[in-house]
Coordinates of C-alpha atoms in Angstrom, one line a residue:
Chain A
G1 CA -3.9 -9.3 -1.4
A2 CA -0.6 -10.8 -0.5
G3 CA 0.2 -8.4 2.3
V4 CA -1.4 -5.8 4.5
S5 CA -2.2 -2.7 2.4
Q6 CA -2.6 0.8 3.8
T7 CA -3.9 3.8 1.9
P8 CA -3.0 6.5 1.4
S9 CA 0.7 6.1 1.9
N10 CA 1.0 9.8 2.6
K11 CA -1.6 12.3 3.7
V12 CA -1.1 16.0 4.3
T13 CA -4.1 17.8 5.9
E14 CA -4.8 21.1 7.5
K15 CA -5.3 21.5 11.2
G16 CA -8.9 21.0 12.2
K17 CA -9.7 18.8 9.2
Y18 CA -11.1 15.2 9.3
V19 CA -9.1 12.3 7.9
E20 CA -9.6 8.6 7.3
L21 CA -6.9 6.1 7.0
R22 CA -7.6 2.7 5.5
C23 CA -6.1 -0.7 6.3
D24 CA -6.8 -3.8 4.2
P25 CA -5.5 -6.8 6.1
I26 CA -4.3 -10.2 4.8
S27 CA -7.3 -12.2 3.7
G28 CA -8.6 -14.4 6.5
H29 CA -6.8 -12.7 9.3
T30 CA -9.1 -12.2 12.2
A31 CA -7.0 -9.8 14.3
L32 CA -6.2 -6.3 13.2
Y33 CA -4.1 -3.7 15.1
W34 CA -3.5 0.0 14.7
Y35 CA -0.3 1.6 15.9
R36 CA 1.1 5.1 15.8
Q37 CA 4.8 5.8 15.4
S38 CA 6.2 9.3 16.0
L39 CA 9.6 10.2 14.6
G40 CA 12.5 8.5 16.3
Q41 CA 10.3 6.3 18.5
G42 CA 8.9 2.8 18.5
P43 CA 5.3 2.3 17.5
E44 CA 2.6 2.7 20.2
F45 CA -0.6 0.7 20.4
L46 CA -3.9 2.4 19.5
I47 CA -6.6 -0.2 19.0
Y48 CA -7.0 -3.9 18.3
F49 CA -9.9 -5.7 16.6
Q50 CA -10.9 -9.3 16.9
G51 CA -13.3 -9.8 14.0
T52 CA -15.7 -6.8 13.8
G53 CA -15.4 -5.7 17.4
A54 CA -12.8 -3.5 19.1
A55 CA -11.3 -5.9 21.7
D56 CA -9.0 -3.2 23.1
D57 CA -9.2 0.5 22.3
S58 CA -7.3 1.7 25.4
G59 CA -4.5 3.1 23.3
L60 CA -6.7 5.7 21.5
P61 CA -5.4 9.0 22.8
N62 CA -8.7 10.8 23.0
D63 CA -12.2 10.9 21.6
R64 CA -11.1 12.5 18.3
F65 CA -9.8 9.1 17.3
F66 CA -12.2 6.3 16.3
A67 CA -11.8 3.1 14.3
V68 CA -14.2 0.7 12.7
R69 CA -14.0 -2.7 11.1
P70 CA -17.7 -3.3 10.0
E71 CA -17.3 -6.5 8.1
G72 CA -14.3 -8.0 9.9
S73 CA -11.9 -7.2 7.1
V74 CA -11.0 -3.7 6.1
S75 CA -10.6 -1.2 8.9
T76 CA -10.7 2.6 8.9
L77 CA -9.0 4.8 11.4
K78 CA -10.8 8.1 11.7
I79 CA -9.4 11.3 13.2
Q80 CA -11.6 14.3 13.8
R81 CA -10.4 17.9 14.2
T82 CA -6.8 17.0 13.5
E83 CA -4.0 18.6 15.4
R84 CA -0.3 19.1 14.6
G85 CA 0.5 16.6 17.3
D86 CA -1.3 13.9 15.4
S87 CA 1.4 13.9 12.7
A88 CA 3.0 10.5 12.7
V89 CA 3.2 7.2 10.8
Y90 CA 0.0 5.2 11.4
L91 CA 0.8 1.5 11.1
C92 CA -1.7 -1.4 10.6
A93 CA -0.9 -5.0 11.3
S94 CA -3.0 -8.2 11.0
S95 CA -2.6 -11.7 12.3
L96 CA -4.4 -14.9 11.5
L97 CA -5.4 -15.4 15.1
V98 CA -4.7 -13.6 18.4
N99 CA -1.1 -14.2 19.5
T100 CA 0.1 -15.4 16.2
E101 CA 2.7 -13.6 14.0
A102 CA 1.7 -10.1 13.0
F103 CA 2.2 -8.8 9.5
F104 CA 2.6 -5.0 9.1
G105 CA 1.5 -2.6 6.3
Q106 CA 3.8 0.1 4.9
G107 CA 2.1 2.7 7.0
T108 CA 0.4 6.0 6.3
R109 CA 2.5 9.1 7.0
L110 CA 0.1 11.7 8.2
T111 CA 1.2 15.3 8.3
V112 CA -1.0 18.0 9.9
V113 CA 0.0 21.5 8.9
Chain B
K1 CA 11.3 3.4 32.6
N2 CA 10.1 1.8 29.4
E3 CA 8.7 -1.7 29.6
V4 CA 11.0 -2.7 26.7
E5 CA 14.5 -1.4 26.5
Q6 CA 16.9 -1.9 23.6
S7 CA 20.6 -1.3 23.4
P8 CA 22.4 0.1 21.7
Q9 CA 20.3 2.9 20.2
N10 CA 22.6 3.3 17.3
L11 CA 25.2 0.9 15.9
T12 CA 27.6 1.3 13.1
A13 CA 29.6 -1.7 11.8
Q14 CA 31.8 -2.6 9.0
E15 CA 30.7 -5.1 6.4
G16 CA 31.4 -8.6 7.6
E17 CA 31.2 -7.9 11.4
F18 CA 29.1 -9.9 13.8
I19 CA 26.4 -7.7 15.3
T20 CA 24.4 -8.1 18.5
I21 CA 21.4 -6.0 19.5
N22 CA 19.9 -6.5 23.0
C23 CA 16.4 -6.2 24.4
S24 CA 15.4 -6.3 28.0
Y25 CA 11.8 -6.2 29.2
S26 CA 10.2 -5.8 32.6
V27 CA 6.8 -7.5 32.2
G28 CA 5.5 -11.0 31.8
I29 CA 5.2 -11.9 28.2
S30 CA 3.8 -14.6 26.0
A31 CA 6.0 -13.9 23.0
L32 CA 8.8 -11.6 21.9
H33 CA 9.1 -10.3 18.3
W34 CA 12.1 -8.9 16.4
L35 CA 11.1 -6.6 13.6
Q36 CA 13.0 -4.8 10.9
Q37 CA 12.0 -1.4 9.7
H38 CA 13.5 0.2 6.6
P39 CA 13.3 3.9 5.7
G40 CA 9.8 4.7 4.5
G41 CA 8.2 2.9 7.5
G42 CA 7.6 -0.7 6.3
I43 CA 8.0 -3.2 9.1
V44 CA 8.9 -6.8 8.5
S45 CA 8.6 -9.5 11.1
L46 CA 11.9 -11.3 11.6
F47 CA 11.2 -13.7 14.5
M48 CA 8.6 -14.5 17.0
L49 CA 10.0 -16.2 20.1
S50 CA 8.7 -17.6 23.3
S51 CA 11.7 -19.7 24.3
G52 CA 15.1 -20.8 23.2
K53 CA 16.7 -19.8 19.9
K54 CA 15.7 -19.3 16.3
K55 CA 17.8 -19.0 13.2
H56 CA 17.0 -17.7 9.7
G57 CA 19.8 -17.3 7.3
R58 CA 22.4 -14.9 8.9
L59 CA 20.0 -13.9 11.6
I60 CA 19.8 -15.6 15.0
A61 CA 17.5 -14.6 17.9
T62 CA 17.7 -15.9 21.4
I63 CA 15.6 -15.4 24.5
N64 CA 16.1 -16.0 28.2
I65 CA 12.7 -15.9 29.8
Q66 CA 14.1 -16.0 33.4
E67 CA 16.4 -13.1 32.8
K68 CA 13.7 -11.2 30.6
H69 CA 16.3 -10.7 27.9
S70 CA 16.6 -11.3 24.2
S71 CA 19.3 -10.8 21.7
L72 CA 19.3 -10.5 17.9
H73 CA 22.6 -11.5 16.2
I74 CA 23.6 -10.8 12.6
T75 CA 26.5 -12.8 11.2
A76 CA 28.6 -11.6 8.3
S77 CA 26.8 -8.2 8.2
H78 CA 26.1 -6.5 4.9
P79 CA 25.2 -3.0 4.0
R80 CA 21.7 -4.2 3.0
D81 CA 21.2 -5.1 6.7
S82 CA 21.1 -1.3 7.5
A83 CA 17.8 -0.6 9.1
V84 CA 16.1 -0.1 12.4
Y85 CA 15.6 -3.2 14.4
I86 CA 12.8 -3.2 16.9
C87 CA 12.1 -5.5 19.8
A88 CA 8.4 -5.9 20.7
V89 CA 6.7 -8.0 23.4
R90 CA 3.3 -9.5 23.6
R91 CA 2.2 -9.4 27.2
G92 CA 1.1 -12.4 29.0
E93 CA -2.1 -11.1 30.5
T94 CA -5.5 -11.8 29.0
S95 CA -6.3 -8.1 28.8
G96 CA -5.1 -7.9 25.2
S97 CA -2.7 -9.1 22.6
R98 CA -1.1 -5.7 21.8
L99 CA 2.6 -5.5 21.1
T100 CA 4.7 -3.1 23.3
F101 CA 7.7 -1.9 21.3
G102 CA 11.1 -0.8 22.2
E103 CA 12.4 2.4 20.6
G104 CA 14.5 0.5 18.1
T105 CA 18.2 0.2 17.2
Q106 CA 19.4 2.0 14.2
L107 CA 22.0 -0.2 12.5
T108 CA 24.3 1.1 9.8
V109 CA 26.6 -1.3 8.0
N110 CA 29.3 0.4 6.0
P111 CA 30.9 -1.3 3.0

């Protein structure tokens, strides 16, 4: 596609449920980033992939959060046993190479009720 | 103290005014980004800077590496410029290429 695509755009889930958020980066982009943005704040880093491997996952808040990128393209962010505090906009970005311009998706607004 | 600080947090201007948003950072960086975020969450990259000045249309971004400071200027502001403007830095260490974001500046331009 022409840009970074994230699905779903909105997700409402019950506390304790499992959710998956998908990111489809720009074709050919090797680097993929996940960020989380809470209301009124700037985005915060979660995890970064270079190709298929997670080059830096130090931003994942706890072991309920996991992300994969098995073929070096699409990535899925997985959240187990969701909590109300997980409610936020989850942003994905991709860049052609590390340290080149990043392009952002529209985000997935996750609401845990 | 946040590693990236923006000022002001909120800015209201009249159409046509010259606008400046400031960003200060406290870490070594390899690049600084200015981003625009509209309601609904979509983020658009405006500039990526490592030195000097860049201009695109009515937008100008400058950076002073020695002073660890960058500014985003909007000339002849228009209501469609209303958005949140975010400064983000890419750190200079080899430990990762993550962006560290400021909290954003909410700009409202009134007609």
